[in-house]
Coordinates of C-alpha atoms and ligand atoms in Angstrom, one line a residue:
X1 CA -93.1 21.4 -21.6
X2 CA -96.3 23.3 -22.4
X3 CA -98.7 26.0 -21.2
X4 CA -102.1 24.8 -20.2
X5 CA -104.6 28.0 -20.9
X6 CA -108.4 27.8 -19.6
X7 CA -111.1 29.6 -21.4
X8 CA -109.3 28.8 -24.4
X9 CA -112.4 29.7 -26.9
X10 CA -112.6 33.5 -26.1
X11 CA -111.7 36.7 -24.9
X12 CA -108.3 36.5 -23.2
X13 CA -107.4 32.9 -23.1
X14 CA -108.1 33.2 -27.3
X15 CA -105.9 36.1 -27.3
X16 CA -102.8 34.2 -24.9
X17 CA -103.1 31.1 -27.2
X18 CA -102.1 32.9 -30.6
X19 CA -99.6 34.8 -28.6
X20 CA -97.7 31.7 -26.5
X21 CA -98.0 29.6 -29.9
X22 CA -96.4 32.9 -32.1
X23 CA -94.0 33.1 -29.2
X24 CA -92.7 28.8 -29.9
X25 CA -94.4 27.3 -27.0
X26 CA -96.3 24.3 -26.8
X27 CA -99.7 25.3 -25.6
X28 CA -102.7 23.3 -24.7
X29 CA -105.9 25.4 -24.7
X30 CA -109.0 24.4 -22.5
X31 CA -112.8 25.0 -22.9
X32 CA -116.3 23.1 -22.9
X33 CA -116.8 24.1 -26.3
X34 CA -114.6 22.1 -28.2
X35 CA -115.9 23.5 -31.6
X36 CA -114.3 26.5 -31.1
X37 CA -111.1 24.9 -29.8
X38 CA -110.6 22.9 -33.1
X39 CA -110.9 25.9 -35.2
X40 CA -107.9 27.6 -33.1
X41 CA -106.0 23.9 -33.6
X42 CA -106.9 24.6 -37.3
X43 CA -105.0 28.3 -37.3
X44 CA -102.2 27.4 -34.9
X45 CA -100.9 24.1 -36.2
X46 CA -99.0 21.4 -34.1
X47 CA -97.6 23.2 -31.1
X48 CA -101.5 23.5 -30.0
X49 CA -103.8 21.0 -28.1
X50 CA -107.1 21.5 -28.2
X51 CA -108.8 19.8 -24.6
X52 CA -112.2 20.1 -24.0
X53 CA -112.5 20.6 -19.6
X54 CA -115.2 22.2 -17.6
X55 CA -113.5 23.5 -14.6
X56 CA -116.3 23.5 -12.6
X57 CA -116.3 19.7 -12.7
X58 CA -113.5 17.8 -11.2
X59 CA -114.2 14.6 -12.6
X60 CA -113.8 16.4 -16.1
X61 CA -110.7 18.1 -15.0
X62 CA -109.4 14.8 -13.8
X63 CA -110.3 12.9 -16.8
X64 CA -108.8 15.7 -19.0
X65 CA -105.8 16.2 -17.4
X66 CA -105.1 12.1 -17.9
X67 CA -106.3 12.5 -21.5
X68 CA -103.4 14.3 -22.6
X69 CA -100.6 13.0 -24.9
X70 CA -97.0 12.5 -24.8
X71 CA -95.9 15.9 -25.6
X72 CA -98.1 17.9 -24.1
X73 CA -98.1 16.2 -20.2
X74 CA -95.5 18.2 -18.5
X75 CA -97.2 21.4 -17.8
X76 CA -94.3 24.5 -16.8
X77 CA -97.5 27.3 -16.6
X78 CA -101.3 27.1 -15.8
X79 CA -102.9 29.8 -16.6
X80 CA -106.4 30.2 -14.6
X81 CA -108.6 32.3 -17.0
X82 CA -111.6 30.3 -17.2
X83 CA -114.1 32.3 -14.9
X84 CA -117.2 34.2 -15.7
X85 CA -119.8 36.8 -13.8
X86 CA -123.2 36.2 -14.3
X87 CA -125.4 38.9 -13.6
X88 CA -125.5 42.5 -12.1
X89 CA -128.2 42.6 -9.4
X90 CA -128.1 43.6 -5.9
X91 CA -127.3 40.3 -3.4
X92 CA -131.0 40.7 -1.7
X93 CA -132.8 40.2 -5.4
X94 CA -129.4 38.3 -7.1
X95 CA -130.0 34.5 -8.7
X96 CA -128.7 31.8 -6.0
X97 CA -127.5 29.7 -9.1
X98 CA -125.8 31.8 -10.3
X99 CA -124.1 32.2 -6.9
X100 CA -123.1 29.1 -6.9
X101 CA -121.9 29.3 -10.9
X102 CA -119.5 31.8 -10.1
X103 CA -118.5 30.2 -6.4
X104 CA -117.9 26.9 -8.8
X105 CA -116.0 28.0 -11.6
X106 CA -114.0 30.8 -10.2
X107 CA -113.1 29.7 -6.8
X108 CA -113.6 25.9 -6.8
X109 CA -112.3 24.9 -10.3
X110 CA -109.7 27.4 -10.5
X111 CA -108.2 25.7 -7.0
X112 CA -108.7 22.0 -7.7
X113 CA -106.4 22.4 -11.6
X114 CA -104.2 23.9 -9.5
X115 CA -104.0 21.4 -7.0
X116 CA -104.2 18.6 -9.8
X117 CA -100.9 20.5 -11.5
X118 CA -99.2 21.7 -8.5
X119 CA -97.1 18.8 -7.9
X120 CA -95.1 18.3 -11.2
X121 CA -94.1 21.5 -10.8
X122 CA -93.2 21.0 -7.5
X123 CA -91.0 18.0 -8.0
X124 CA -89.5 20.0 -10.8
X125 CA -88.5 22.4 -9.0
X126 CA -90.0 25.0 -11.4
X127 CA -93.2 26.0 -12.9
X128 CA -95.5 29.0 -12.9
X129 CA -99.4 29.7 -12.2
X130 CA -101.2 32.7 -13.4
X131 CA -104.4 33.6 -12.6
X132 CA -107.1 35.8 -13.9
X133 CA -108.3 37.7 -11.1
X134 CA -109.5 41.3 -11.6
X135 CA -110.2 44.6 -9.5
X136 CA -113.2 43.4 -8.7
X137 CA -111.1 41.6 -5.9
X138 CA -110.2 44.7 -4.8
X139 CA -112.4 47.4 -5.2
X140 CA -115.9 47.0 -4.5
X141 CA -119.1 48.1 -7.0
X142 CA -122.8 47.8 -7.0
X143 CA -124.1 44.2 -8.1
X144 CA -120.2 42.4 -7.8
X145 CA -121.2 40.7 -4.7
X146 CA -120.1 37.6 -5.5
X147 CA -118.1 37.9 -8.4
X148 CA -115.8 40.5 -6.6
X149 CA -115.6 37.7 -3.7
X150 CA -114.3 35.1 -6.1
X151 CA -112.1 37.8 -7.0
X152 CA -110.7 38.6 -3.7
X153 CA -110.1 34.7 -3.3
X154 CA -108.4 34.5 -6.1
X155 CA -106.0 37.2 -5.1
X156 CA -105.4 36.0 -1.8
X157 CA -105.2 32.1 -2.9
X158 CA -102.1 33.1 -5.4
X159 CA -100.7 34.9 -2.3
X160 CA -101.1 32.5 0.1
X161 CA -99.2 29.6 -2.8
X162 CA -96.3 32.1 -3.2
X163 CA -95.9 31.4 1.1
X164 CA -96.7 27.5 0.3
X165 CA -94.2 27.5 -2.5
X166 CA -91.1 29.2 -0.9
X167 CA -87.8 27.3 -2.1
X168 CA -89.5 25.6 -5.0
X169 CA -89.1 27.4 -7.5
X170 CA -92.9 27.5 -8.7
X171 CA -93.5 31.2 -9.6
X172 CA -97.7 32.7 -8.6
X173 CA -98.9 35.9 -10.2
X174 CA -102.5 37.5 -10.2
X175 CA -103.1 39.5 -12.8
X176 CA -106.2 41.9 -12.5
X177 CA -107.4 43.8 -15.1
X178 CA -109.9 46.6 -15.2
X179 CA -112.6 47.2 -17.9
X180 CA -111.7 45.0 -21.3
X181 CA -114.2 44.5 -24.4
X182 CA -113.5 42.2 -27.4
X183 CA -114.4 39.3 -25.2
X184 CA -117.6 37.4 -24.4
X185 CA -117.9 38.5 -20.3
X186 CA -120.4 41.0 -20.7
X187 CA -122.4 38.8 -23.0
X188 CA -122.4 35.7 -20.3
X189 CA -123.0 38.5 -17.7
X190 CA -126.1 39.7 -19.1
X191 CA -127.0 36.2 -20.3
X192 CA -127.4 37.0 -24.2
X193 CA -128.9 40.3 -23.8
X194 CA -126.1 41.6 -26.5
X195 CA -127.8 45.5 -26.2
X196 CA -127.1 45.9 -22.7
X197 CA -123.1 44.2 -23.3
X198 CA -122.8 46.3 -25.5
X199 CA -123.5 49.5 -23.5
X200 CA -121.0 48.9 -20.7
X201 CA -118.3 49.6 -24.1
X202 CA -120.1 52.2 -24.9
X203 CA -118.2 55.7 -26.1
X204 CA -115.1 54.5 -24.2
X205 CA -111.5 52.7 -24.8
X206 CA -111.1 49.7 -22.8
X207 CA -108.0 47.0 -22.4
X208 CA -107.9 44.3 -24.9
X209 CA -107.4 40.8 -24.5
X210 CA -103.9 41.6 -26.9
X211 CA -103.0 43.2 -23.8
X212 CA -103.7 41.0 -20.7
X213 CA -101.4 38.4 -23.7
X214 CA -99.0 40.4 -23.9
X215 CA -98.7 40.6 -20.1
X216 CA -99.2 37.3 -19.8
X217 CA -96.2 36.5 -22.2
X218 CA -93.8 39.1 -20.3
X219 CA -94.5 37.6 -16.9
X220 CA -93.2 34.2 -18.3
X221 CA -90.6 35.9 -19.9
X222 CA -88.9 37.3 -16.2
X223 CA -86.0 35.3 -15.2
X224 CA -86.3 32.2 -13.2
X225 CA -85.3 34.3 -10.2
X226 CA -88.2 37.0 -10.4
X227 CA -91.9 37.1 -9.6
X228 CA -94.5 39.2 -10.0
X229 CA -96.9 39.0 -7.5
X230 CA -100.1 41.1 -8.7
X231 CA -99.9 43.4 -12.0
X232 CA -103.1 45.3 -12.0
X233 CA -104.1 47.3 -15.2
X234 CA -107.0 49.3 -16.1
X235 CA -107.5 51.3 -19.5
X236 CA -107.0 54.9 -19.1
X237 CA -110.5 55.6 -19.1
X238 CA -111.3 53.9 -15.8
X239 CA -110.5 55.4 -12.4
X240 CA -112.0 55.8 -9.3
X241 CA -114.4 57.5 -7.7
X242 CA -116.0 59.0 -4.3
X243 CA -117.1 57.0 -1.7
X244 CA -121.3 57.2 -1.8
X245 CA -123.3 58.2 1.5
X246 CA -126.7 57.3 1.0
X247 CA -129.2 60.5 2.2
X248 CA -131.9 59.6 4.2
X249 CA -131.3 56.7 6.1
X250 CA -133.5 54.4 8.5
X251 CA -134.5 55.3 11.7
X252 CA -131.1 54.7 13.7
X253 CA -133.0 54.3 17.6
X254 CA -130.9 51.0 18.1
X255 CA -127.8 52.7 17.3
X256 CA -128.4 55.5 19.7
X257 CA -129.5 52.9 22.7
X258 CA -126.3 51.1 22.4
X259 CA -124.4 54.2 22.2
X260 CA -125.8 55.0 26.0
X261 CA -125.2 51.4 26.7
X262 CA -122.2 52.0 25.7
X263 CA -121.6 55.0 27.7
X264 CA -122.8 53.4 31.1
X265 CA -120.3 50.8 30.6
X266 CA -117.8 52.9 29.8
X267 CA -118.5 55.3 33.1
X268 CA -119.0 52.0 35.0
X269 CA -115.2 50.6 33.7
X270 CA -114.0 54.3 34.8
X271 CA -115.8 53.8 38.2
X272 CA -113.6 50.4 38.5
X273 CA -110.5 51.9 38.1
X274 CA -110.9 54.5 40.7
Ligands
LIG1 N1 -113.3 41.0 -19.7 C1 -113.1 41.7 -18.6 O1 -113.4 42.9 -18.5 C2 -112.4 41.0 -17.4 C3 -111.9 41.9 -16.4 C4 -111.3 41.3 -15.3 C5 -111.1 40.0 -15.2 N2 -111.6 39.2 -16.2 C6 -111.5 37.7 -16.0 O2 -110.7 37.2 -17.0 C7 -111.0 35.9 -17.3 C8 -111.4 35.7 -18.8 O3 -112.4 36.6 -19.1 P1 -112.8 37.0 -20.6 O4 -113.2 38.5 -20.6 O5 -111.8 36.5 -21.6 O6 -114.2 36.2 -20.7 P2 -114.9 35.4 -21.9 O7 -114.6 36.1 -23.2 O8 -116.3 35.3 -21.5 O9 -114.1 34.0 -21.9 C9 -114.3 33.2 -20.8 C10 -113.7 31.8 -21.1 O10 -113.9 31.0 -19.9 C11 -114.4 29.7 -20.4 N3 -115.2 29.1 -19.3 C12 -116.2 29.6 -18.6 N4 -116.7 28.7 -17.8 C13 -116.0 27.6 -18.0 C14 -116.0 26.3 -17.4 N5 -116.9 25.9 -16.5 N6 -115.0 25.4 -17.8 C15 -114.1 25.7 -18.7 N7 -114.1 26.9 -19.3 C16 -115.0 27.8 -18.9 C17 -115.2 30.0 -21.6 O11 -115.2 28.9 -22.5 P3 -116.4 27.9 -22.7 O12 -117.7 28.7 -22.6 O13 -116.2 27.4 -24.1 O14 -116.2 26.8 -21.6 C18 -114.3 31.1 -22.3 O15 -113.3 30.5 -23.1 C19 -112.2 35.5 -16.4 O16 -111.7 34.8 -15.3 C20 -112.7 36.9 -16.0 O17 -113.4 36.9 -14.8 C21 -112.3 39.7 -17.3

């Protein structure tokens, strides 16, 4: 049985390779860059495949997924990390393509693996899927448009499994961390631009990747009987803040007309009930 990890080559999906592989499982780690994949074979020996899968393309998730040999077939835990934002800009000036990126990988690759892997676990009665989501899903910021969205799907799609998957034994949890460095998500953000990455880490202490691993490894580790639904973590340093009202706002005429719309109807529904 083995533990299929996407975004194997960085960040957190680096990070819960070494530490399912330390902990004696058979893990099979999953990327587009393959180069990076094989030097983590190289460091982690035997109980690690190296399979190279683009998420956002289901004929390579299909043809991936068929690719893999004896030992490594029966898959007890997917975890969905692969997932990436791309960009910060407000949705009137944001990149379509990079819409559609995001919409891709997060929401449309993440849910087809799970599909393709759903029913040996099923018809084993056991299993478990993790996925990555984040409190983007949750809490709204400037310039997450769409990568807070895929968020939010992907905290309501592992809800909405744990209702499909009542009496099967096939444990769901989101997990949903805050602000974490050591990885490359600000880099792909920010599309190479390493100066403004490196800024967001800037004079602060954030999660590390050891730690979404570490969590990772615990939630497998609850008994058969117990599931986490949503573990959300932020580093200390991150917290919330006030909600903005912006000063000077358009003209608001149109609101004001339907407010006396509004009031004739409501005097004319009073008038009714006289
Ligand atoms: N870092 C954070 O602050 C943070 C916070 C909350 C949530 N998250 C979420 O946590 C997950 C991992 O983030 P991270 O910080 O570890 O990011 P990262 O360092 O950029 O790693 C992302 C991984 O996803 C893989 N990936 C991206 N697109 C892929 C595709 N189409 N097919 C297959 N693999 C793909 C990348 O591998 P290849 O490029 O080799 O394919 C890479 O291994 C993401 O879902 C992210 O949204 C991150």
């Amino acid at each position: 049985m083995a533990i299929l990890i996407t975004g194997a080559s960085a960040g957190f999906g680096e990070a819960m390779c070494r530490t399912f592989a330390a902990a004696g499982y058979a893990v099979i780690g999953a990327a587009r860059r393959v180069e990076k994949l094989n030097q983590l074979a190289a460091e982690l020996g035997g109980n690690f495949y190296a399979l190279q899968m683009d998420v956002a393309d289901t004929q390579s998730v299909r043809s991936a997924l068929d690719s893999l040999p004896e030992p490594f077939r029966e898959i007890d835990c997917l975890i969905n990390n692969a997932g990436l934002a791309l960009g910060l800009d407000a949705a009137h000036e944001a990149d379509f393509a990079d819409w559609e990126t995001m919409i891709q990988t997060n929401i449309v690759g993440l849910a087809f693996l799970t599909r393709q892997v759903l029913p040996q676990m099923v018809a084993r009665k056991s299993g478990y899927i993790m996925n990555l989501g984040s409190i983007a899903g949750t809490y709204p910021y400037p310039g997450g448009n769409v990568y807070g969205a895929t968020k939010a799907f992907v905290r309501q799609f592992s809800l909405n499994l744990r209702a499909d998957l009542a009496g099967t034994g096939v444990r769901v949890s989101n997990i949903e961390p805050g602000l974490c460095g050591d990885t490359e998500f600000s880099q792909v953000r920010f599309k190479g631009d390493g100066e403004r990455a490196a800024k967001v880490y800037e004079h602060t202490q954030f999660i590390l990747p050891q730690d979404i691993a570490d969590t990772a490894l615990w939630l497998y580790q609850r008994p058969a009987h117990m599931n986490v639904n949503t573990v959300e973590i932020m580093p200390v340093s991150q917290s919330f803040g006030a909600l903005p009202v912006a000063k000077n706002p358009p003209p608001t005429e149109k609101v004001q007309d339907f407010d006396k719309q509004s009031t004739s109807l409501f005097a004319k529904i009073k008038a009714w009930f006289k």
